[in-house]
Structures are given as structure tokens and as C-alpha cells.
Amino acid sequence: MPKILITDSIHDDAVELLKQAGTVEVATDLTVEELKEKIKDADALVIRSGTKATKEIIDAADNLKVIARAGVGVDNVDLTAATEKGIIVVNSPDASSISVAELALGLMLSSARNIPQATASLKRGEWDRKSFKGMELYGKTLGIIGLGRIGQQIAKRAEAFGMTVVAYDPYIPVEVAKNMGIELMEVNDLCKVSDFITLHVPLTPKTKHMIGKEQISLMKPNTIIVNCARGGLIDEEALYDAINNKKIGGAGLDVFEEEPPKDNPLLTLDKFIGTPHQGASTVEAQKSAGTVVAEQVVKILAG
Ligand code: NAD
């Protein structure tokens, strides 16, 4: 019977699926030494973001055939070390797309209607019907930066809100955008025409601070920026200055340059709302992330 080692908590349905393929051991919060001992005779390692599958860990494994990351990013797996040993690395990049898209729309609606601020006011015992006048999404232009899995889910939903969608993504085929009725344009042009801007690109040296002082200066005074991708895509200092000086309408962020944010002045602004990196934190995304990789592990171990 193959041994399957699970070292981060994954959905129960995924554990049940894995039991079809071998003996399952769930052991979380292991030290490096404990993990090196347990992985020695394991055929599969199933992790989320907590476990670091470093070269040291991978080298300690004698039988390992597959490392499964329940979720998107595989930055906690040493891919070179795994490839050298012929270990297959699998993940579930689609699992959280809808959850992230829904959170981005939630932040757009919450910002546009000041929902968190009005809730806080109501809970203070106030009945302030003047301070929280908002704006509709209907008829507005949404600029999507990065028209990949999540960007496309947002585009579909934005259509239902009656929004015009434009996008910046130099790498997707023009037909993909065309078939969705989306106009592709350069990032600076997108900044000029959009009432809402939402980012869905990976963080790379090329995308770091891609929304900076220059881009923000092109935006309309009502523009709301949403980021559920990665902190670092937006220059937070420039964003703070723009919101503080009423150059743009506000921002909703799920991700920050430093997480958790420490003494981040954005958190002091009325027109700023945020969540603690919760894009994939839904029952459905967690279940899907676990079961999708479990199915792949079952197949790989069956040969
Ligand atoms: P994806 O790979 O499907 O799409 C990314 C898109 O960005 C691609 O279409 C690509 O062509 C485009 N792109 C790459 N470089 C670009 C550049 N320089 N300029 C413009 N476009 C560029 O990825 P996805 O699954 O849609 O995820 C998008 C982001 O969301 C990732 O950064 C991911 O880490 C993040 N994410 C966040 C959470 C969360 O919890 N908040 C959860 C899942 C994913």
C-alpha cells in the first residue's frame, strides 16, 4: 500500500479520496526534522501553503512520486529538486478562481456603496443617511488588469451588472477578449477610462508597482481600485497619497506589500476597505483545491 503523507489541513472529502489510493497519515505542524523522518518512506506528500517542501525535505524522501499542493502557488515547493528526482508536482490552479472573483466584486460593491463604513457607523448607534452616498456599478467601465482565469470570471459577472469591460493583458490571444466583448488596451489607457480597476496578474519584476504614481495620476476622481492578486502590484504610498488627497475614489485590497500590514497608513483612510488575504477562503474553494489534487494523486499512484 502506498503511503500518503498530508502535512497541512485539507478538506475531509480530499482525505477520503486519498484513502482509496493508500495508507493516509495526517500530521500537521511538523518540525523540519519530524517531516524528514516521516517523508522517508512516503509515496505522496499533500500540502497547502504551510509546509515548505525544500530540497532538504525532498532529498530525505526515498519513495516520493508526487507532491500535491492543494491550491494555486507552488512557491513553497523546490521545483528543481523535485524534477531532479523525477517527482511530479501537481496543484489546483482553478480551484479558487470563482471565490477570488466574487471577493473582488464584493470589494467593488462595498467600496462603491461604503458598506463597511456604514455598518461601522450603524454599530456605533448612529443613523447617518447622508455620509454614505455611493455610486452604481451599472453603466460604469471596469478595467481588468490580467485577463486570465480570475479576470475572465470577473468579466462574465461584470456583464450582468451592466458594466463595460476593458482589459490590459499583453499575453492573451486577442480572440479571447474579442469573444467576450472586451476591448484590450494599454495599461495607461485603461487607467484613463475606468471607473473601477481590478488587478489579476502575478507579481513579477515586470508587474511590481505597475500601478504607481503615473498610472494613478491618469485616473478619474471617482475611480475605485481593487487588488485581490498580490501585494506589491500597487505602489501603496502613491495609493495612500491619491486617496488622502481625493484624487481617486477609494480602494479595496485583499493583499498587501507587507502581510499582515504593519503601521500601514492606508488602514487609517475612510475610503479604504480591506480583507486579510481571504480570496481563496471559502468552503467551496478549499474543498475543490483538496479534491482536485487528491484525484491527481490517486491517478499518479495507480500508475
Ligand atoms: P492566471 O495565470 O490565470 O492569469 C494571470 C493573467 O495575467 C494571464 O492572463 C497573464 O497573461 C496576465 N499577465 C501576466 N503578466 C502580465 C503583465 N505584465 N501585464 C498584464 N497582464 C499580465 O492567474 P489567475 O489564476 O487568474 O490568478 C491571478 C492572480 O491572483 C495571481 O497573482 C494569484 O496569485 C492571485 N490569487 C490571489 C488569491 C487570493 O487569495 N487573494 C487567490 C488565488 C490567486
Short mmCIF file of C-alpha atoms and ligand atoms in Angstrom, two decimals:
data_model
loop_
_atom_site.label_atom_id
_atom_site.label_comp_id
_atom_site.label_asym_id
_atom_site.label_seq_id
_atom_site.Cartn_x
_atom_site.Cartn_y
_atom_site.Cartn_z
CA MET A 1 0.00 0.00 0.00
CA PRO A 2 1.45 3.41 -0.92
CA LYS A 3 1.92 5.84 1.97
CA ILE A 4 0.31 9.25 1.59
CA LEU A 5 1.52 11.93 3.97
CA ILE A 6 -0.69 15.00 4.49
CA THR A 7 1.11 17.79 6.37
CA ASP A 8 -1.32 20.72 6.09
CA SER A 9 -5.03 20.51 6.85
CA ILE A 10 -7.07 19.78 3.74
CA HIS A 11 -10.79 19.17 3.19
CA ASP A 12 -12.22 15.90 4.61
CA ASP A 13 -13.54 14.87 1.18
CA ALA A 14 -9.97 15.02 -0.17
CA VAL A 15 -8.70 12.85 2.70
CA GLU A 16 -11.43 10.29 1.95
CA LEU A 17 -10.47 10.24 -1.74
CA LEU A 18 -6.81 9.70 -0.85
CA LYS A 19 -7.73 6.73 1.35
CA GLN A 20 -8.71 4.90 -1.85
CA ALA A 21 -5.12 5.10 -3.01
CA GLY A 22 -3.18 4.10 0.08
CA THR A 23 -2.49 4.47 3.77
CA VAL A 24 -3.08 8.06 4.78
CA GLU A 25 -1.22 9.79 7.60
CA VAL A 26 -2.24 13.31 8.59
CA ALA A 27 0.49 15.08 10.57
CA THR A 28 0.44 18.87 10.70
CA ASP A 29 2.77 21.44 12.32
CA LEU A 30 5.82 19.20 11.92
CA THR A 31 9.35 20.42 12.54
CA VAL A 32 11.83 20.02 9.67
CA GLU A 33 13.39 17.02 11.44
CA GLU A 34 9.98 15.37 12.02
CA LEU A 35 9.00 15.92 8.39
CA LYS A 36 12.31 14.48 7.15
CA GLU A 37 11.65 11.35 9.20
CA LYS A 38 8.03 10.94 8.09
CA ILE A 39 8.71 11.60 4.40
CA LYS A 40 11.42 8.90 4.20
CA ASP A 41 9.03 6.14 3.08
CA ALA A 42 6.13 8.29 1.77
CA ASP A 43 4.93 7.86 -1.83
CA ALA A 44 2.94 11.11 -1.87
CA LEU A 45 3.14 14.37 0.04
CA VAL A 46 0.00 16.55 0.18
CA ILE A 47 0.41 20.15 1.36
CA ARG A 48 -1.13 23.61 1.24
CA SER A 49 0.98 26.73 1.77
CA GLY A 50 2.23 25.91 5.28
CA THR A 51 4.66 23.07 4.53
CA LYS A 52 7.90 24.07 2.84
CA ALA A 53 8.94 21.24 0.50
CA THR A 54 12.58 22.34 0.32
CA LYS A 55 15.48 20.46 -1.30
CA GLU A 56 16.44 19.18 2.18
CA ILE A 57 12.97 17.64 2.63
CA ILE A 58 12.79 16.28 -0.92
CA ASP A 59 16.27 14.73 -0.60
CA ALA A 60 15.16 12.92 2.56
CA ALA A 61 12.42 11.09 0.62
CA ASP A 62 13.32 7.65 -0.79
CA ASN A 63 10.00 6.71 -2.43
CA LEU A 64 8.30 10.01 -3.20
CA LYS A 65 6.45 10.08 -6.54
CA VAL A 66 4.23 13.10 -6.19
CA ILE A 67 3.97 16.37 -4.26
CA ALA A 68 0.44 17.76 -4.34
CA ARG A 69 -0.20 21.40 -3.46
CA ALA A 70 -3.89 21.95 -2.69
CA GLY A 71 -4.18 25.45 -4.13
CA VAL A 72 -2.52 27.72 -6.66
CA GLY A 73 1.04 28.86 -5.85
CA VAL A 74 3.86 26.31 -5.75
CA ASP A 75 6.41 28.78 -4.38
CA ASN A 76 6.74 26.56 -1.27
CA VAL A 77 7.99 23.62 -3.38
CA ASP A 78 11.56 23.40 -4.69
CA LEU A 79 10.59 22.50 -8.26
CA THR A 80 14.20 21.95 -9.40
CA ALA A 81 14.87 19.48 -6.60
CA ALA A 82 11.60 17.67 -7.31
CA THR A 83 12.28 17.47 -11.06
CA GLU A 84 15.82 16.16 -10.47
CA LYS A 85 14.34 13.24 -8.51
CA GLY A 86 11.56 12.63 -11.06
CA ILE A 87 8.87 13.70 -8.60
CA ILE A 88 5.68 15.04 -10.18
CA VAL A 89 4.32 18.28 -8.67
CA VAL A 90 0.57 18.90 -9.04
CA ASN A 91 -1.65 21.78 -7.93
CA SER A 92 -5.18 23.10 -8.43
CA PRO A 93 -4.90 26.50 -10.13
CA ASP A 94 -8.62 26.77 -11.00
CA ALA A 95 -9.98 25.89 -7.56
CA SER A 96 -10.22 29.40 -6.15
CA SER A 97 -10.92 31.45 -9.30
CA ILE A 98 -14.63 31.97 -8.61
CA SER A 99 -14.05 32.72 -4.92
CA VAL A 100 -11.45 35.37 -5.72
CA ALA A 101 -13.62 36.86 -8.48
CA GLU A 102 -16.57 37.10 -6.07
CA LEU A 103 -14.41 38.76 -3.41
CA ALA A 104 -13.15 41.32 -5.93
CA LEU A 105 -16.75 42.12 -6.89
CA GLY A 106 -17.61 42.26 -3.19
CA LEU A 107 -14.87 44.82 -2.62
CA MET A 108 -16.08 46.83 -5.63
CA LEU A 109 -19.68 46.88 -4.36
CA SER A 110 -18.58 47.51 -0.76
CA SER A 111 -16.40 50.45 -1.82
CA ALA A 112 -18.98 51.88 -4.20
CA ARG A 113 -21.70 51.80 -1.53
CA ASN A 114 -19.50 52.33 1.57
CA ILE A 115 -20.97 49.18 3.12
CA PRO A 116 -18.21 48.55 5.73
CA GLN A 117 -18.15 52.23 6.78
CA ALA A 118 -21.97 52.40 7.04
CA THR A 119 -22.04 49.15 9.05
CA ALA A 120 -19.45 50.52 11.48
CA SER A 121 -21.48 53.73 11.85
CA LEU A 122 -24.72 51.80 12.44
CA LYS A 123 -22.99 49.68 15.09
CA ARG A 124 -21.86 52.87 16.85
CA GLY A 125 -25.57 53.63 17.27
CA GLU A 126 -25.73 56.25 14.51
CA TRP A 127 -28.39 56.60 11.81
CA ASP A 128 -26.40 58.61 9.27
CA ARG A 129 -28.13 58.56 5.91
CA LYS A 130 -26.10 61.38 4.36
CA SER A 131 -22.45 60.40 4.67
CA PHE A 132 -22.53 57.20 2.68
CA LYS A 133 -23.93 58.21 -0.67
CA GLY A 134 -22.46 55.83 -3.23
CA MET A 135 -22.41 55.08 -6.92
CA GLU A 136 -23.82 52.30 -9.10
CA LEU A 137 -21.74 49.75 -10.96
CA TYR A 138 -24.31 49.88 -13.75
CA GLY A 139 -23.13 51.80 -16.80
CA LYS A 140 -19.57 52.14 -15.46
CA THR A 141 -16.35 50.96 -17.07
CA LEU A 142 -14.41 48.18 -15.39
CA GLY A 143 -10.71 47.87 -16.25
CA ILE A 144 -9.37 44.36 -15.67
CA ILE A 145 -5.58 44.07 -15.49
CA GLY A 146 -4.76 40.43 -16.26
CA LEU A 147 -7.47 38.60 -18.17
CA GLY A 148 -6.59 35.08 -17.02
CA ARG A 149 -8.69 32.63 -15.02
CA ILE A 150 -9.87 35.09 -12.36
CA GLY A 151 -10.01 38.12 -14.66
CA GLN A 152 -12.34 36.27 -17.03
CA GLN A 153 -14.66 35.17 -14.19
CA ILE A 154 -14.96 38.82 -13.17
CA ALA A 155 -15.62 39.94 -16.74
CA LYS A 156 -18.56 37.50 -17.02
CA ARG A 157 -20.10 38.74 -13.79
CA ALA A 158 -19.48 42.42 -14.58
CA GLU A 159 -21.54 42.00 -17.74
CA ALA A 160 -24.53 41.04 -15.58
CA PHE A 161 -24.06 44.32 -13.69
CA GLY A 162 -24.32 46.25 -16.96
CA MET A 163 -20.67 47.34 -16.93
CA THR A 164 -18.45 47.96 -19.95
CA VAL A 165 -15.34 45.84 -19.59
CA VAL A 166 -11.90 46.78 -20.90
CA ALA A 167 -8.68 44.91 -20.16
CA TYR A 168 -4.90 45.04 -20.24
CA ASP A 169 -3.17 41.72 -20.83
CA PRO A 170 -0.38 41.57 -23.42
CA TYR A 171 -0.21 37.77 -23.32
CA ILE A 172 -3.74 36.56 -24.01
CA PRO A 173 -4.87 35.92 -27.59
CA VAL A 174 -6.90 38.85 -28.96
CA GLU A 175 -9.76 36.44 -29.84
CA VAL A 176 -10.26 35.55 -26.14
CA ALA A 177 -11.07 39.17 -25.35
CA LYS A 178 -12.98 39.69 -28.58
CA ASN A 179 -15.24 36.68 -27.92
CA MET A 180 -16.09 38.15 -24.53
CA GLY A 181 -16.80 41.59 -25.99
CA ILE A 182 -13.83 43.10 -24.15
CA GLU A 183 -11.62 45.82 -25.62
CA LEU A 184 -7.91 45.28 -24.94
CA MET A 185 -5.80 48.38 -24.36
CA GLU A 186 -2.54 49.58 -22.83
CA VAL A 187 -2.46 49.92 -19.07
CA ASN A 188 -2.26 53.74 -19.08
CA ASP A 189 -5.29 53.98 -21.39
CA LEU A 190 -7.18 51.57 -19.12
CA CYS A 191 -6.39 53.85 -16.17
CA LYS A 192 -7.84 56.85 -18.03
CA VAL A 193 -11.18 55.28 -18.97
CA SER A 194 -12.01 53.02 -15.99
CA ASP A 195 -14.31 53.79 -13.06
CA PHE A 196 -13.27 50.55 -11.38
CA ILE A 197 -9.87 48.87 -11.80
CA THR A 198 -9.21 45.32 -10.61
CA LEU A 199 -5.83 43.54 -10.76
CA HIS A 200 -5.38 39.83 -11.57
CA VAL A 201 -1.76 39.38 -12.65
CA PRO A 202 1.08 37.51 -10.94
CA LEU A 203 3.71 39.51 -9.06
CA THR A 204 6.92 39.54 -11.11
CA PRO A 205 9.74 42.09 -11.50
CA LYS A 206 7.74 43.38 -14.50
CA THR A 207 4.43 43.79 -12.65
CA LYS A 208 5.83 45.20 -9.36
CA HIS A 209 4.32 48.67 -8.81
CA MET A 210 2.67 48.50 -12.25
CA ILE A 211 0.08 50.80 -10.71
CA GLY A 212 2.20 53.69 -9.47
CA LYS A 213 2.10 57.45 -9.25
CA GLU A 214 1.96 57.91 -13.04
CA GLN A 215 -0.94 55.47 -13.59
CA ILE A 216 -2.89 56.81 -10.61
CA SER A 217 -2.50 60.38 -11.89
CA LEU A 218 -4.37 59.34 -15.06
CA MET A 219 -7.41 58.00 -13.17
CA LYS A 220 -10.76 59.73 -12.74
CA PRO A 221 -11.60 61.28 -9.36
CA ASN A 222 -14.24 58.58 -8.71
CA THR A 223 -12.08 55.56 -9.66
CA ILE A 224 -12.01 52.68 -7.22
CA ILE A 225 -9.03 50.29 -7.28
CA VAL A 226 -9.37 46.67 -6.15
CA ASN A 227 -6.48 44.25 -5.67
CA CYS A 228 -7.09 40.58 -4.84
CA ALA A 229 -3.96 39.35 -6.64
CA ARG A 230 -0.68 40.13 -4.88
CA GLY A 231 0.58 42.98 -2.71
CA GLY A 232 3.36 44.86 -4.50
CA LEU A 233 1.45 45.29 -7.76
CA ILE A 234 0.32 48.70 -6.50
CA ASP A 235 2.67 51.32 -5.05
CA GLU A 236 0.90 51.67 -1.69
CA GLU A 237 2.50 55.04 -0.92
CA ALA A 238 1.17 56.52 -4.18
CA LEU A 239 -2.23 54.92 -3.48
CA TYR A 240 -2.34 56.44 0.01
CA ASP A 241 -1.49 59.92 -1.31
CA ALA A 242 -4.13 59.67 -4.05
CA ILE A 243 -6.94 58.60 -1.71
CA ASN A 244 -5.89 61.03 1.01
CA ASN A 245 -5.88 63.93 -1.47
CA LYS A 246 -9.18 62.80 -3.06
CA LYS A 247 -7.52 62.22 -6.46
CA ILE A 248 -9.34 58.88 -6.73
CA GLY A 249 -12.48 57.46 -5.14
CA GLY A 250 -11.01 54.76 -2.93
CA ALA A 251 -9.56 51.25 -2.79
CA GLY A 252 -10.38 47.74 -1.65
CA LEU A 253 -7.40 45.47 -1.05
CA ASP A 254 -7.18 41.81 -0.07
CA VAL A 255 -3.39 41.73 -0.41
CA PHE A 256 -0.61 43.99 0.87
CA GLU A 257 3.07 44.67 0.25
CA GLU A 258 3.68 43.50 3.82
CA GLU A 259 1.32 40.87 5.26
CA PRO A 260 0.00 41.33 7.83
CA PRO A 261 0.27 45.10 7.24
CA LYS A 262 2.23 46.91 9.94
CA ASP A 263 1.52 50.62 10.58
CA ASN A 264 0.11 50.84 7.05
CA PRO A 265 -1.38 54.35 6.67
CA LEU A 266 -3.96 53.02 4.16
CA LEU A 267 -5.76 51.49 7.15
CA THR A 268 -6.41 54.96 8.55
CA LEU A 269 -8.35 56.19 5.49
CA ASP A 270 -12.17 56.27 5.38
CA LYS A 271 -12.20 55.46 1.69
CA PHE A 272 -10.04 52.39 2.12
CA ILE A 273 -11.51 48.97 2.83
CA GLY A 274 -9.72 45.64 3.04
CA THR A 275 -9.67 41.96 3.91
CA PRO A 276 -6.80 39.81 5.26
CA HIS A 277 -5.83 37.82 2.11
CA GLN A 278 -9.09 35.90 2.06
CA GLY A 279 -9.56 35.45 -1.69
CA ALA A 280 -9.49 31.65 -1.54
CA SER A 281 -11.05 31.36 1.92
CA THR A 282 -14.38 29.78 1.05
CA VAL A 283 -15.79 26.33 1.78
CA GLU A 284 -16.06 25.68 -1.96
CA ALA A 285 -12.53 26.78 -2.91
CA GLN A 286 -10.93 24.77 -0.10
CA LYS A 287 -12.95 21.68 -0.97
CA SER A 288 -12.18 21.98 -4.65
CA ALA A 289 -8.45 22.66 -4.01
CA GLY A 290 -8.24 19.45 -1.94
CA THR A 291 -10.31 17.12 -4.09
CA VAL A 292 -8.74 18.21 -7.40
CA VAL A 293 -5.23 17.36 -6.19
CA ALA A 294 -6.42 14.20 -4.40
CA GLU A 295 -7.82 12.90 -7.70
CA GLN A 296 -4.46 13.57 -9.39
CA VAL A 297 -2.57 11.78 -6.60
CA VAL A 298 -4.88 8.75 -6.87
CA LYS A 299 -4.19 8.57 -10.64
CA ILE A 300 -0.42 9.01 -10.31
CA LEU A 301 -0.09 6.37 -7.58
CA ALA A 302 -2.18 3.97 -9.69
CA GLY A 303 0.46 4.43 -12.43
P1 NAD B 1 -3.75 33.41 -14.49
O1 NAD B 1 -2.35 32.93 -14.73
O2 NAD B 1 -4.88 32.58 -14.97
O3 NAD B 1 -3.93 34.88 -15.11
C1 NAD B 1 -2.96 35.88 -14.99
C2 NAD B 1 -3.05 36.74 -16.23
O4 NAD B 1 -2.12 37.81 -16.08
C3 NAD B 1 -2.67 35.99 -17.52
O5 NAD B 1 -3.71 36.11 -18.48
C4 NAD B 1 -1.40 36.68 -17.99
O6 NAD B 1 -1.32 36.78 -19.41
C5 NAD B 1 -1.54 38.05 -17.36
N1 NAD B 1 -0.27 38.74 -17.18
C6 NAD B 1 0.92 38.23 -16.83
N2 NAD B 1 1.86 39.20 -16.79
C7 NAD B 1 1.22 40.34 -17.11
C8 NAD B 1 1.65 41.69 -17.25
N3 NAD B 1 2.93 42.03 -17.07
N4 NAD B 1 0.73 42.60 -17.59
C9 NAD B 1 -0.57 42.28 -17.77
N5 NAD B 1 -1.02 41.02 -17.71
C10 NAD B 1 -0.14 40.06 -17.36
O7 NAD B 1 -3.83 33.67 -12.93
P2 NAD B 1 -5.15 33.71 -12.02
O8 NAD B 1 -5.47 32.33 -11.55
O9 NAD B 1 -6.20 34.50 -12.70
O10 NAD B 1 -4.57 34.50 -10.75
C11 NAD B 1 -4.24 35.87 -10.83
C12 NAD B 1 -3.59 36.32 -9.55
O11 NAD B 1 -4.45 36.12 -8.44
C13 NAD B 1 -2.28 35.62 -9.19
O12 NAD B 1 -1.34 36.58 -8.80
C14 NAD B 1 -2.62 34.81 -7.99
O13 NAD B 1 -1.53 34.62 -7.15
C15 NAD B 1 -3.68 35.67 -7.34
N6 NAD B 1 -4.53 34.92 -6.40
C16 NAD B 1 -4.86 35.53 -5.22
C17 NAD B 1 -5.67 34.84 -4.31
C18 NAD B 1 -6.07 35.49 -3.00
O14 NAD B 1 -6.24 34.78 -2.02
N7 NAD B 1 -6.27 36.80 -2.96
C19 NAD B 1 -6.11 33.54 -4.58
C20 NAD B 1 -5.78 32.99 -5.82
C21 NAD B 1 -4.98 33.68 -6.72
#
